[in-house]
CSV table of C-alpha atoms and ligand atoms in Angstrom, one decimal:
chain,number,residue,atom,x,y,z
A,1,MET,CA,-122.5,75.3,-36.6
A,2,TYR,CA,-121.7,77.9,-34.0
A,3,PHE,CA,-119.3,77.0,-31.2
A,4,ASN,CA,-119.9,78.7,-27.9
A,5,MET,CA,-116.3,79.1,-26.6
A,6,SER,CA,-117.4,80.8,-23.4
A,7,ASP,CA,-119.0,79.4,-20.3
A,8,ILE,CA,-122.3,81.2,-20.9
A,9,LYS,CA,-125.2,78.8,-20.6
A,10,ILE,CA,-127.3,78.0,-23.6
A,11,HIS,CA,-130.9,77.3,-22.6
A,12,THR,CA,-133.8,75.4,-24.2
A,13,LEU,CA,-137.2,76.7,-25.3
A,14,GLU,CA,-138.6,74.9,-22.3
A,15,ASP,CA,-136.3,76.9,-20.0
A,16,LEU,CA,-137.5,80.1,-21.8
A,17,GLU,CA,-141.1,79.2,-20.8
A,18,HIS,CA,-140.0,79.2,-17.1
A,19,MET,CA,-138.1,82.4,-17.5
A,20,ARG,CA,-141.1,84.1,-19.1
A,21,LYS,CA,-143.1,83.3,-15.9
A,22,ALA,CA,-140.4,84.4,-13.5
A,23,GLY,CA,-139.8,87.6,-15.5
A,24,ALA,CA,-143.6,88.4,-15.6
A,25,LEU,CA,-143.8,88.0,-11.9
A,26,ALA,CA,-140.8,90.3,-11.2
A,27,ARG,CA,-142.5,93.0,-13.4
A,28,GLU,CA,-145.8,92.5,-11.5
A,29,VAL,CA,-144.0,93.2,-8.2
A,30,LEU,CA,-142.9,96.6,-9.6
A,31,ASN,CA,-146.4,97.4,-10.9
A,32,PHE,CA,-147.8,96.4,-7.5
A,33,ILE,CA,-145.4,98.5,-5.5
A,34,GLU,CA,-145.7,101.7,-7.6
A,35,PRO,CA,-148.7,103.3,-5.9
A,36,TYR,CA,-147.0,102.8,-2.5
A,37,VAL,CA,-143.9,104.7,-3.5
A,38,LYS,CA,-145.0,108.0,-2.0
A,39,GLU,CA,-143.8,110.6,0.5
A,40,GLY,CA,-143.8,109.2,4.1
A,41,ILE,CA,-143.4,105.5,3.5
A,42,THR,CA,-140.2,103.8,4.7
A,43,THR,CA,-138.1,101.7,2.5
A,44,ASP,CA,-138.6,98.8,4.9
A,45,GLU,CA,-142.3,99.1,4.5
A,46,LEU,CA,-141.8,98.9,0.7
A,47,ASN,CA,-139.7,95.8,1.4
A,48,SER,CA,-142.4,94.1,3.5
A,49,LEU,CA,-145.1,94.8,0.9
A,50,CYS,CA,-142.9,93.3,-1.9
A,51,HIS,CA,-141.9,90.4,0.2
A,52,ASP,CA,-145.5,89.4,1.0
A,53,PHE,CA,-146.6,89.9,-2.6
A,54,ILE,CA,-143.8,87.6,-3.9
A,55,THR,CA,-144.4,84.9,-1.4
A,56,SER,CA,-148.1,85.0,-1.9
A,57,ARG,CA,-147.4,84.1,-5.5
A,58,GLY,CA,-145.4,81.0,-4.5
A,59,ALA,CA,-142.1,82.6,-5.3
A,60,VAL,CA,-139.0,83.4,-3.2
A,61,PRO,CA,-137.3,86.8,-3.1
A,62,ALA,CA,-133.8,86.0,-4.4
A,63,THR,CA,-132.0,88.7,-2.5
A,64,LEU,CA,-133.2,87.5,0.9
A,65,GLY,CA,-130.2,85.7,2.4
A,66,TYR,CA,-128.1,86.2,-0.8
A,67,HIS,CA,-124.5,86.4,0.4
A,68,GLY,CA,-125.9,87.7,3.7
A,69,PHE,CA,-128.3,90.3,2.3
A,70,THR,CA,-131.2,90.5,4.7
A,71,LYS,CA,-134.0,92.0,2.6
A,72,SER,CA,-136.3,91.0,-0.2
A,73,ILE,CA,-135.7,94.0,-2.5
A,74,CYS,CA,-132.9,96.5,-2.9
A,75,ALA,CA,-134.0,100.1,-2.3
A,76,SER,CA,-131.5,102.7,-3.6
A,77,VAL,CA,-132.3,106.3,-2.8
A,78,ASN,CA,-130.8,109.4,-4.4
A,79,ASN,CA,-126.9,109.1,-4.3
A,80,VAL,CA,-127.2,105.3,-3.7
A,81,VAL,CA,-126.2,103.5,-6.9
A,82,CYS,CA,-127.4,100.0,-6.1
A,83,HIS,CA,-127.7,97.4,-3.3
A,84,GLY,CA,-129.4,99.9,-0.9
A,85,ILE,CA,-130.7,98.0,2.2
A,86,PRO,CA,-134.4,98.8,3.0
A,87,GLY,CA,-134.6,100.4,6.5
A,88,ALA,CA,-136.1,103.2,8.5
A,89,TYR,CA,-135.6,105.9,5.9
A,90,ARG,CA,-138.8,107.7,5.0
A,91,LEU,CA,-139.2,108.9,1.4
A,92,LYS,CA,-139.7,112.6,1.0
A,93,THR,CA,-140.8,114.6,-2.0
A,94,GLY,CA,-138.0,115.1,-4.6
A,95,ASP,CA,-136.3,111.7,-3.8
A,96,ILE,CA,-135.6,109.3,-6.5
A,97,ILE,CA,-135.6,105.6,-5.5
A,98,ASN,CA,-134.6,102.5,-7.5
A,99,ILE,CA,-136.4,99.4,-6.4
A,100,ASP,CA,-134.7,96.2,-7.6
A,101,VAL,CA,-136.8,93.0,-7.5
A,102,THR,CA,-135.5,89.5,-8.2
A,103,VAL,CA,-137.9,86.6,-7.8
A,104,ILE,CA,-137.2,82.9,-7.9
A,105,LEU,CA,-140.2,81.1,-9.4
A,106,ASN,CA,-140.0,77.3,-9.8
A,107,GLY,CA,-136.3,77.6,-9.6
A,108,TRP,CA,-135.9,80.4,-12.2
A,109,HIS,CA,-134.9,84.0,-11.7
A,110,GLY,CA,-136.6,87.1,-12.9
A,111,ASP,CA,-134.6,90.4,-12.2
A,112,THR,CA,-135.9,93.9,-12.9
A,113,SER,CA,-135.6,97.4,-11.5
A,114,LYS,CA,-137.0,100.8,-12.0
A,115,THR,CA,-136.3,104.3,-10.6
A,116,PHE,CA,-139.3,106.1,-9.2
A,117,ILE,CA,-139.7,109.8,-8.6
A,118,VAL,CA,-141.3,110.7,-5.3
A,119,GLY,CA,-143.6,113.7,-5.7
A,120,LYS,CA,-141.9,116.5,-7.6
A,121,CYS,CA,-138.2,116.5,-8.2
A,122,THR,CA,-135.6,118.7,-9.7
A,123,LYS,CA,-135.1,119.1,-13.4
A,124,LEU,CA,-131.7,117.4,-13.0
A,125,ALA,CA,-133.2,114.3,-11.3
A,126,GLU,CA,-136.0,114.1,-13.8
A,127,ASN,CA,-133.5,114.3,-16.7
A,128,LEU,CA,-131.2,111.7,-15.1
A,129,VAL,CA,-134.1,109.2,-14.6
A,130,SER,CA,-135.2,109.7,-18.2
A,131,ILE,CA,-131.6,109.2,-19.5
A,132,ALA,CA,-131.2,106.1,-17.4
A,133,LYS,CA,-134.4,104.6,-18.7
A,134,GLN,CA,-133.4,105.4,-22.3
A,135,ALA,CA,-129.9,104.0,-21.7
A,136,LEU,CA,-131.5,100.6,-20.9
A,137,GLN,CA,-133.6,100.7,-24.0
A,138,ILE,CA,-130.5,101.6,-26.1
A,139,GLY,CA,-128.6,98.7,-24.6
A,140,ILE,CA,-131.5,96.3,-25.4
A,141,ASP,CA,-131.7,97.7,-29.0
A,142,ALA,CA,-128.0,96.8,-29.4
A,143,VAL,CA,-128.6,93.1,-28.6
A,144,LYS,CA,-128.7,91.0,-31.8
A,145,PRO,CA,-128.6,87.2,-32.1
A,146,TYR,CA,-125.0,86.4,-33.2
A,147,GLY,CA,-123.9,90.0,-32.3
A,148,TYR,CA,-121.5,90.7,-29.4
A,149,PHE,CA,-121.9,91.7,-25.8
A,150,GLY,CA,-119.5,94.6,-26.3
A,151,ASP,CA,-122.1,96.2,-28.6
A,152,ILE,CA,-124.3,96.9,-25.6
A,153,GLY,CA,-121.9,99.0,-23.6
A,154,LYS,CA,-120.6,100.8,-26.7
A,155,ALA,CA,-124.2,101.9,-27.6
A,156,ILE,CA,-125.0,103.0,-24.0
A,157,GLN,CA,-121.8,105.0,-23.6
A,158,LYS,CA,-122.2,106.7,-26.9
A,159,PHE,CA,-125.7,107.8,-25.8
A,160,VAL,CA,-124.9,108.8,-22.2
A,161,ASP,CA,-121.7,110.7,-23.0
A,162,GLU,CA,-123.7,113.3,-24.8
A,163,TYR,CA,-125.4,114.3,-21.5
A,164,GLY,CA,-122.2,114.4,-19.5
A,165,PHE,CA,-123.4,111.8,-17.1
A,166,GLY,CA,-121.3,109.0,-15.6
A,167,ILE,CA,-121.9,105.3,-16.1
A,168,ALA,CA,-121.1,103.1,-13.1
A,169,ARG,CA,-118.3,100.7,-14.0
A,170,ASP,CA,-118.0,98.6,-10.9
A,171,TYR,CA,-121.3,96.8,-11.4
A,172,CYS,CA,-122.7,95.2,-14.5
A,173,GLY,CA,-125.5,93.1,-16.0
A,174,HIS,CA,-125.2,89.3,-15.7
A,175,GLY,CA,-126.2,86.0,-17.0
A,176,ILE,CA,-129.3,84.7,-15.2
A,177,GLY,CA,-131.5,81.6,-15.2
A,178,ARG,CA,-131.4,78.9,-12.5
A,179,GLU,CA,-128.6,81.0,-11.1
A,180,PHE,CA,-129.0,84.6,-10.0
A,181,HIS,CA,-125.7,85.8,-11.3
A,182,SER,CA,-123.6,84.0,-13.8
A,183,SER,CA,-121.4,84.8,-16.8
A,184,PRO,CA,-121.2,86.9,-18.8
A,185,ALA,CA,-120.5,90.3,-17.1
A,186,VAL,CA,-122.6,92.7,-19.3
A,187,LEU,CA,-120.7,96.0,-19.2
A,188,HIS,CA,-122.7,99.2,-19.6
A,189,TYR,CA,-119.7,101.2,-20.8
A,190,ASP,CA,-117.4,100.9,-23.8
A,191,SER,CA,-114.4,98.8,-22.8
A,192,ASN,CA,-113.2,98.6,-26.4
A,193,LYS,CA,-113.6,94.9,-26.4
A,194,LYS,CA,-115.9,92.8,-28.5
A,195,GLY,CA,-116.7,90.4,-25.7
A,196,ASP,CA,-118.4,87.1,-26.1
A,197,GLN,CA,-120.8,86.4,-28.9
A,198,ILE,CA,-124.6,86.7,-28.1
A,199,LEU,CA,-126.2,83.3,-29.0
A,200,PRO,CA,-129.7,82.0,-29.0
A,201,GLY,CA,-130.6,80.4,-25.6
A,202,MET,CA,-128.7,83.0,-23.6
A,203,PHE,CA,-130.5,84.8,-20.7
A,204,PHE,CA,-129.0,87.9,-19.2
A,205,THR,CA,-129.8,91.3,-17.6
A,206,ILE,CA,-128.9,94.8,-18.7
A,207,GLU,CA,-129.0,97.3,-15.9
A,208,PRO,CA,-127.1,100.6,-16.4
A,209,MET,CA,-126.5,102.8,-13.4
A,210,ILE,CA,-126.3,106.4,-14.5
A,211,ASN,CA,-124.7,109.0,-12.3
A,212,ALA,CA,-125.3,112.8,-12.5
A,213,GLY,CA,-121.6,113.2,-11.8
A,214,SER,CA,-118.6,110.9,-11.9
A,215,HIS,CA,-118.8,107.2,-12.7
A,216,LYS,CA,-116.9,106.4,-9.5
A,217,THR,CA,-118.6,104.5,-6.7
A,218,LYS,CA,-117.8,103.4,-3.2
A,219,VAL,CA,-119.3,100.9,-0.8
A,220,LEU,CA,-120.5,102.0,2.7
A,221,LYS,CA,-119.4,100.4,6.0
A,222,ASP,CA,-122.5,98.1,5.9
A,223,ASN,CA,-120.6,96.4,3.1
A,224,TRP,CA,-123.6,96.6,0.7
A,225,THR,CA,-124.8,100.1,0.0
A,226,VAL,CA,-123.1,101.4,-3.1
A,227,VAL,CA,-123.0,105.2,-3.4
A,228,THR,CA,-121.5,107.7,-5.9
A,229,SER,CA,-118.1,108.9,-4.7
A,230,ASP,CA,-119.0,112.5,-5.4
A,231,LYS,CA,-122.5,112.2,-3.8
A,232,SER,CA,-124.2,112.9,-7.1
A,233,LEU,CA,-127.6,111.3,-7.9
A,234,SER,CA,-127.8,107.9,-9.5
A,235,ALA,CA,-130.6,106.2,-11.4
A,236,GLN,CA,-131.0,102.7,-12.8
A,237,PHE,CA,-133.4,100.6,-14.8
A,238,GLU,CA,-133.0,96.8,-15.4
A,239,HIS,CA,-134.6,94.2,-17.6
A,240,THR,CA,-134.0,90.4,-18.0
A,241,ILE,CA,-133.5,89.5,-21.6
A,242,ALA,CA,-133.7,86.3,-23.6
A,243,VAL,CA,-132.2,85.8,-27.0
A,244,THR,CA,-133.7,83.3,-29.5
A,245,GLU,CA,-132.7,82.4,-33.0
A,246,ASN,CA,-134.4,85.4,-34.5
A,247,SER,CA,-135.6,87.6,-31.6
A,248,VAL,CA,-134.6,89.5,-28.5
A,249,GLU,CA,-137.3,89.1,-25.8
A,250,ILE,CA,-137.7,91.4,-22.8
A,251,LEU,CA,-138.9,89.0,-20.1
A,252,THR,CA,-139.7,91.6,-17.5
A,253,LEU,CA,-141.8,93.9,-19.7
B,1,MF3,N1,-130.9,92.5,-8.1
B,1,MF3,C1,-129.5,92.9,-8.1
B,1,MF3,C2,-129.0,92.8,-9.6
B,1,MF3,O1,-129.6,93.4,-10.4
B,1,MF3,C3,-128.7,92.2,-7.2
B,1,MF3,C4,-128.9,92.4,-5.8
B,1,MF3,S1,-128.0,91.4,-4.9
B,1,MF3,C5,-128.2,91.9,-3.3
B,1,MF3,O2,-128.2,92.0,-9.9
B,1,MF3,F1,-127.7,91.0,-2.6
B,1,MF3,F2,-127.7,93.1,-3.2
B,1,MF3,F3,-129.5,92.0,-3.1
B,2,CO,CO1,-129.4,92.1,-12.1
B,3,CO,CO1,-131.7,93.5,-10.1
């Protein structure tokens, strides 16, 4: 018998069925929007396209109205780490843009994001995006039923340190399910703590934000947009994960 001493929710297999559907839809939104992520489109146009796609599937964009956020996706360009608000900005060649989609389908959340390259970018940007993508995979590979949440950040940091990039510390992955954000806080860096035990029935995200420079971030005056303190580029990928007795399932693949 394993005792779950934390307040991390343990879900049923029936819950997992719902999460598979929510996760699959969130992924579909990213697939749908990909061909539109081109020079000349505004981030608000990307928002509208995603909004209409999500609602046409009978789902709700989770970010819309979330703590006052007014848009249906987050669109984070270049030095924006996360929580970028879609607006009048027009993409230009060489930009990198993270689109973060969270849908609520039948009351369950699917949360995923990806960084797209607009046209041709610098070698540095290309490398950063590639490392951010690999960092997510390395974090996922560190997840084991009956392992520990601390294993995730430890593995990601060991990998990212080699490239001299920074890992944002002020934002983390999170428990997910009927709620958008719940415990645990899934750290993407090594805090030298074991953390809670990873148990079957847990649903959570991993979403490392990797900066070309320092790990430090700040929030702009709009109270949402998170940027790198040193104005360096930042890239992020996110998946929603489910742990079962003998497997680790990526729900947003
Ligand atoms: N989807 C983001 C995450 O990965 C959260 C966005 S909350 C918002 O957790 F309010 F900024 F949209
Ligand atoms: Co998330
Ligand atoms: Co997200």
